[in-house]
Short mmCIF file of C-alpha atoms in Angstrom, two decimals:
data_model
loop_
_atom_site.label_atom_id
_atom_site.label_comp_id
_atom_site.label_asym_id
_atom_site.label_seq_id
_atom_site.Cartn_x
_atom_site.Cartn_y
_atom_site.Cartn_z
CA MET A 1 -0.22 -0.17 0.18
CA LYS A 2 0.85 3.54 -0.63
CA VAL A 3 2.01 5.79 2.25
CA LYS A 4 1.90 9.87 1.89
CA THR A 5 4.77 10.97 4.72
CA THR A 6 5.85 14.81 5.00
CA ARG A 7 9.50 13.44 5.62
CA PHE A 8 10.16 10.83 2.98
CA GLY A 9 7.37 11.46 0.55
CA GLU A 10 5.22 8.84 -1.01
CA LEU A 11 6.43 5.23 0.21
CA GLU A 12 4.92 1.79 -0.53
CA VAL A 13 4.72 -0.21 2.47
CA ASP A 14 3.89 -3.87 2.78
CA LYS A 15 1.07 -5.14 4.85
CA LYS A 16 3.05 -7.50 7.07
CA ASP A 17 5.53 -5.03 8.00
CA ILE A 18 2.90 -2.39 9.72
CA LEU A 19 3.06 -2.54 13.57
CA ASN A 20 0.29 -2.43 15.57
CA PHE A 21 0.60 -0.24 18.86
CA LYS A 22 -2.48 -1.10 20.50
CA GLU A 23 -2.20 1.71 22.94
CA GLY A 24 -0.32 3.92 20.75
CA LEU A 25 2.81 6.02 22.73
CA LEU A 26 2.01 7.62 25.50
CA GLY A 27 1.00 11.33 24.12
CA PHE A 28 -0.20 9.46 20.45
CA GLU A 29 -2.33 7.07 21.98
CA THR A 30 -4.86 7.70 18.63
CA LEU A 31 -1.89 6.47 16.83
CA ARG A 32 -2.24 2.72 16.11
CA LYS A 33 -0.16 1.85 13.33
CA PHE A 34 3.47 2.24 12.59
CA PHE A 35 6.47 1.53 9.91
CA ILE A 36 10.34 1.27 9.93
CA VAL A 37 11.59 3.86 7.67
CA ASP A 38 15.59 3.58 6.66
CA PRO A 39 16.58 6.99 5.32
CA GLY A 40 19.58 5.20 4.04
CA ASP A 41 21.47 8.35 5.92
CA GLN A 42 24.17 6.39 8.11
CA THR A 43 23.37 7.37 11.44
CA LEU A 44 21.97 4.54 12.09
CA ILE A 45 18.99 6.53 13.20
CA LEU A 46 15.80 4.92 11.90
CA TRP A 47 12.40 6.48 11.93
CA LEU A 48 9.01 4.91 12.80
CA GLN A 49 6.36 6.25 10.85
CA SER A 50 3.17 6.66 11.38
CA LEU A 51 0.75 5.06 8.98
CA ASP A 52 -2.63 7.07 9.99
CA ASP A 53 -0.60 10.64 10.68
CA GLY A 54 1.76 11.43 7.77
CA ALA A 55 3.49 13.89 9.61
CA THR A 56 4.38 12.44 12.87
CA ALA A 57 7.56 10.15 13.02
CA PHE A 58 9.70 9.09 15.92
CA PRO A 59 13.25 8.92 15.56
CA VAL A 60 14.41 5.37 16.31
CA ILE A 61 17.90 3.63 17.18
CA GLU A 62 18.57 0.71 18.61
CA PRO A 63 20.10 0.46 22.03
CA LYS A 64 22.99 -2.17 21.54
CA VAL A 65 24.69 0.59 18.78
CA PHE A 66 25.41 3.48 21.98
CA ALA A 67 24.30 1.04 25.02
CA PRO A 68 25.78 -2.66 24.87
CA GLN A 69 25.30 -3.37 28.60
CA TYR A 70 21.56 -1.82 28.60
CA ALA A 71 19.61 -4.82 29.07
CA VAL A 72 15.68 -5.04 29.02
CA LYS A 73 13.95 -6.81 31.74
CA LEU A 74 10.04 -6.83 30.94
CA LEU A 75 7.61 -8.10 33.37
CA PRO A 76 5.31 -11.28 32.92
CA ALA A 77 2.31 -9.30 32.07
CA GLU A 78 4.44 -6.97 29.45
CA SER A 79 5.85 -10.06 27.58
CA ALA A 80 2.44 -11.64 27.85
CA SER A 81 0.96 -8.48 26.51
CA LEU A 82 3.09 -8.55 23.39
CA SER A 83 2.76 -12.51 23.11
CA LEU A 84 6.50 -12.63 23.23
CA GLU A 85 7.97 -16.22 24.92
CA SER A 86 11.50 -14.59 24.75
CA LEU A 87 13.16 -11.10 24.28
CA ASN A 88 15.11 -13.04 21.19
CA ASP A 89 11.67 -12.68 19.37
CA ALA A 90 11.32 -9.03 19.88
CA SER A 91 12.99 -6.01 18.37
CA ILE A 92 14.08 -3.12 20.77
CA TYR A 93 14.41 0.39 19.84
CA THR A 94 14.72 3.82 21.77
CA ILE A 95 13.34 6.56 21.06
CA LEU A 96 15.98 9.83 20.17
CA THR A 97 15.31 13.32 20.88
CA ILE A 98 17.15 15.49 18.69
CA PRO A 99 17.78 19.27 19.58
CA GLN A 100 19.32 21.69 17.50
CA ASN A 101 22.59 21.14 18.92
CA ILE A 102 22.86 17.92 17.62
CA THR A 103 25.50 16.90 21.00
CA ASP A 104 22.87 17.41 23.39
CA MET A 105 20.96 14.46 21.55
CA SER A 106 19.60 11.56 24.21
CA ALA A 107 17.61 8.10 24.07
CA ASN A 108 14.60 7.24 26.09
CA LEU A 109 16.01 4.34 28.04
CA LYS A 110 13.28 3.98 30.27
CA ALA A 111 10.60 3.76 28.03
CA PRO A 112 12.00 1.21 24.78
CA VAL A 113 9.31 0.40 22.24
CA ILE A 114 9.07 -3.37 21.78
CA ILE A 115 8.02 -5.30 18.92
CA ASN A 116 7.43 -8.64 18.58
CA ASN A 117 9.02 -9.88 15.16
CA LYS A 118 6.55 -12.64 15.03
CA THR A 119 3.39 -10.85 15.63
CA ARG A 120 4.55 -7.11 14.63
CA GLU A 121 2.75 -6.52 18.50
CA SER A 122 4.46 -3.42 19.58
CA ARG A 123 4.45 -1.09 22.90
CA GLN A 124 5.99 1.53 24.36
CA ILE A 125 6.85 -0.01 27.95
CA VAL A 126 7.29 1.98 30.54
CA LEU A 127 10.51 0.05 32.39
CA GLN A 128 10.40 -0.62 36.32
CA ASP A 129 13.90 0.27 36.72
CA SER A 130 14.52 3.84 38.32
CA LYS A 131 18.33 4.58 37.16
CA LEU A 132 17.20 4.39 33.84
CA GLU A 133 16.74 7.88 31.95
CA VAL A 134 14.09 9.27 29.86
CA ARG A 135 17.28 11.14 27.93
CA TYR A 136 20.23 9.51 28.09
CA LYS A 137 22.95 11.60 26.34
CA MET A 138 24.39 9.09 23.79
CA TYR A 139 26.05 11.40 21.08
CA MET A 140 29.61 10.55 21.91
CA GLU A 141 28.71 6.90 21.95
CA LEU A 142 27.33 6.95 18.70
CA LYS A 143 29.60 8.67 17.08
CA LYS A 144 32.17 6.47 18.40
CA TYR A 145 30.39 3.31 17.07
CA ILE A 146 30.20 5.26 13.63
CA VAL A 147 33.42 6.11 13.48
CA ALA A 148 34.93 2.44 14.40
CA TYR A 149 32.23 1.05 12.04
CA ASN A 150 33.69 2.67 9.24
CA SER A 151 37.03 1.99 9.66
CA ASP A 152 36.97 -1.57 10.57
CA ASP A 153 36.97 -3.03 7.37
CA THR A 154 36.56 -6.34 7.82
CA ARG A 155 33.99 -5.56 10.29
CA ARG A 156 32.41 -3.85 7.37
CA THR A 157 31.91 -6.58 5.25
CA ARG A 158 31.26 -9.19 7.65
CA VAL A 159 28.19 -6.91 9.02
CA GLU A 160 26.87 -6.58 5.39
CA LEU A 161 27.15 -10.22 4.90
CA ASP A 162 25.06 -10.35 7.82
CA ARG A 163 22.36 -7.91 6.22
CA GLU A 164 22.24 -10.09 3.19
CA LEU A 165 21.38 -12.88 5.12
CA ARG A 166 19.16 -10.94 7.18
CA VAL A 167 17.28 -10.27 4.26
CA GLU A 168 16.78 -13.90 2.97
CA THR A 169 15.18 -14.24 6.71
CA THR A 170 12.73 -11.25 6.65
CA GLU A 171 9.46 -13.21 5.89
CA THR A 172 10.26 -14.61 9.24
CA VAL A 173 11.84 -12.59 11.40
CA ALA A 174 11.74 -8.61 11.59
CA PRO A 175 9.97 -6.60 10.08
CA ALA A 176 11.35 -5.26 7.12
CA VAL A 177 13.05 -1.90 6.89
CA THR A 178 11.35 0.49 4.69
CA GLU A 179 14.60 1.56 2.64
CA ILE A 180 14.85 4.96 0.99
CA THR A 181 18.18 4.72 -1.43
CA PRO A 182 20.14 7.84 -0.82
CA GLU A 183 20.17 8.80 -4.55
CA LYS A 184 16.47 8.87 -4.77
CA ASP A 185 15.60 12.48 -3.68
CA PRO A 186 12.73 12.11 -0.55
CA GLY A 187 10.80 15.07 -1.83
CA LEU A 188 11.62 17.12 1.07
CA ASP A 189 11.44 20.67 0.05
CA MET A 190 9.66 21.65 3.37
CA MET B 1 -11.37 7.59 27.70
CA VAL B 2 -11.22 5.55 30.59
CA LEU B 3 -8.54 8.00 32.44
CA VAL B 4 -10.78 11.14 31.78
CA LEU B 5 -13.33 9.09 33.84
CA LEU B 6 -11.24 8.30 36.40
CA ARG B 7 -10.79 11.88 37.12
CA LEU B 8 -14.15 13.18 36.98
CA ILE B 9 -14.97 10.93 39.58
CA MET B 10 -12.37 10.74 42.13
CA LEU B 11 -12.90 9.14 45.24
CA VAL B 12 -11.59 11.62 48.24
CA LEU B 13 -10.84 9.69 51.39
CA THR B 14 -9.64 10.36 54.54
CA ARG B 15 -6.50 8.42 56.03
CA LYS B 16 -3.99 8.52 59.45
CA LEU B 17 -1.20 7.54 59.52
CA GLY B 18 -0.75 3.25 59.59
CA GLU B 19 -4.00 3.66 57.82
CA SER B 20 -4.52 2.08 54.63
CA ILE B 21 -6.61 1.67 51.49
CA ALA B 22 -7.70 -1.64 49.23
CA ILE B 23 -8.16 -1.53 45.62
CA ASP B 24 -10.06 -4.98 44.15
CA ASP B 25 -8.41 -7.40 45.89
CA HIS B 26 -5.03 -7.13 45.40
CA ILE B 27 -3.63 -3.89 46.15
CA LYS B 28 -2.76 -1.89 49.02
CA ILE B 29 -1.71 1.47 49.77
CA VAL B 30 -0.87 2.24 53.32
CA VAL B 31 0.26 5.99 54.94
CA VAL B 32 3.52 4.89 55.74
CA GLN B 33 4.72 8.54 57.15
CA ILE B 34 3.73 11.73 56.96
CA LYS B 35 6.37 14.92 57.75
CA GLY B 36 5.25 18.42 56.68
CA LYS B 37 4.39 18.58 52.87
CA GLN B 38 5.29 15.47 52.46
CA VAL B 39 3.58 11.62 52.14
CA ARG B 40 5.45 8.31 52.72
CA LEU B 41 3.23 6.18 50.63
CA GLY B 42 3.77 2.16 51.10
CA ILE B 43 1.91 -0.25 47.89
CA LYS B 44 1.62 -3.43 48.25
CA ALA B 45 0.62 -4.80 44.92
CA PRO B 46 0.94 -8.19 42.54
CA LYS B 47 4.19 -8.35 40.63
CA GLU B 48 2.68 -7.47 37.70
CA THR B 49 1.35 -4.00 38.80
CA LYS B 50 2.80 -1.53 36.85
CA ILE B 51 3.48 1.42 39.42
CA HIS B 52 5.11 4.60 38.06
CA ARG B 53 5.50 8.48 39.46
CA GLU B 54 2.98 10.07 37.54
CA GLU B 55 6.22 12.70 36.62
CA VAL B 56 7.59 9.74 34.62
CA TYR B 57 4.43 9.24 32.34
CA ARG B 58 4.73 13.23 31.84
CA ALA B 59 8.63 12.96 30.82
CA ILE B 60 8.37 10.61 28.50
CA GLN B 61 5.23 11.82 26.66
CA ASP B 62 7.25 15.51 26.87
CA GLN B 63 10.34 13.34 25.39
CA ASN B 64 7.49 11.53 22.84
CA THR B 65 6.09 15.04 21.60
CA GLU B 66 10.10 16.39 21.13
CA ALA B 67 11.04 13.62 19.50
CA SER B 68 7.97 13.40 16.90
CA LYS B 69 9.43 17.18 15.93
CA SER B 70 12.77 16.15 14.86
CA ASP B 71 13.13 16.44 11.22
CA LEU B 72 15.66 14.93 8.55
CA SER B 73 17.14 18.73 7.80
CA GLY B 74 18.39 18.27 11.27
CA LEU B 75 19.94 14.69 10.79
CA GLY B 76 21.95 16.03 7.73
CA GLN B 77 24.49 17.83 10.45
CA LEU B 78 24.80 14.69 12.15
CA THR B 79 25.91 12.50 9.50
CA ASP B 80 28.43 14.86 8.54
CA ASP B 81 29.67 15.27 12.55
CA LEU B 82 29.20 11.43 13.10
CA HIS B 83 31.70 10.65 10.41
CA LYS B 84 34.09 13.09 11.23
CA LYS B 85 36.89 11.56 13.05
#
């Protein structure tokens, strides 16, 4: 199906990649359907784009990129609400705030977005751990990761191989990301 | 919707130190300490009950709202900066 978005222009989204947020996101309870967009800008930042409202999208990133020690612990009722047997079947993203001064960018570790890769059921879950920050500054960690990633050829090759493998298994594993090739003008003359 | 209704019909109870309130069969809220303007509450609830200070929810709402306003043009600089050694 075709979806018009303000940031990425018109996108083609496969029905099976649509994520269902039964409760919406905090402050956005009426928006229930989203999909993930990769703008191809090599920042590792993806976008959680609303299907219902083309103007609403949240920049997200996998926390393992900037916080390898970060561990999500769900209550039994939370796993059950996502029909999750194990976190191995889940994708985890943190929502980013990117202010004018980008070195102040932060990720919400307290309330990650958790996606059941099998059913596409998704929720933003507020974790109980009171030490987790809603605005965890992570610019330096992200930069370090990207610089290391770009300067390590062996690693890059390996990652690309991984990525190919992942594409093959997309049908049964993670929801596919709607990719936008950098050459294509995303129609952003706002 | 439910939240709005709850707010409209708020039940107000007076409790003394050590007294408690039972909610359903499994939740109990006890006034543990009263000190000037502060009240310490103890909450007994099943493990799966989510309990958070309201500010936490508000902070997350604010963060979500702010995040939703990010646009791609700001990321151009980010891409450049992130790739600079």
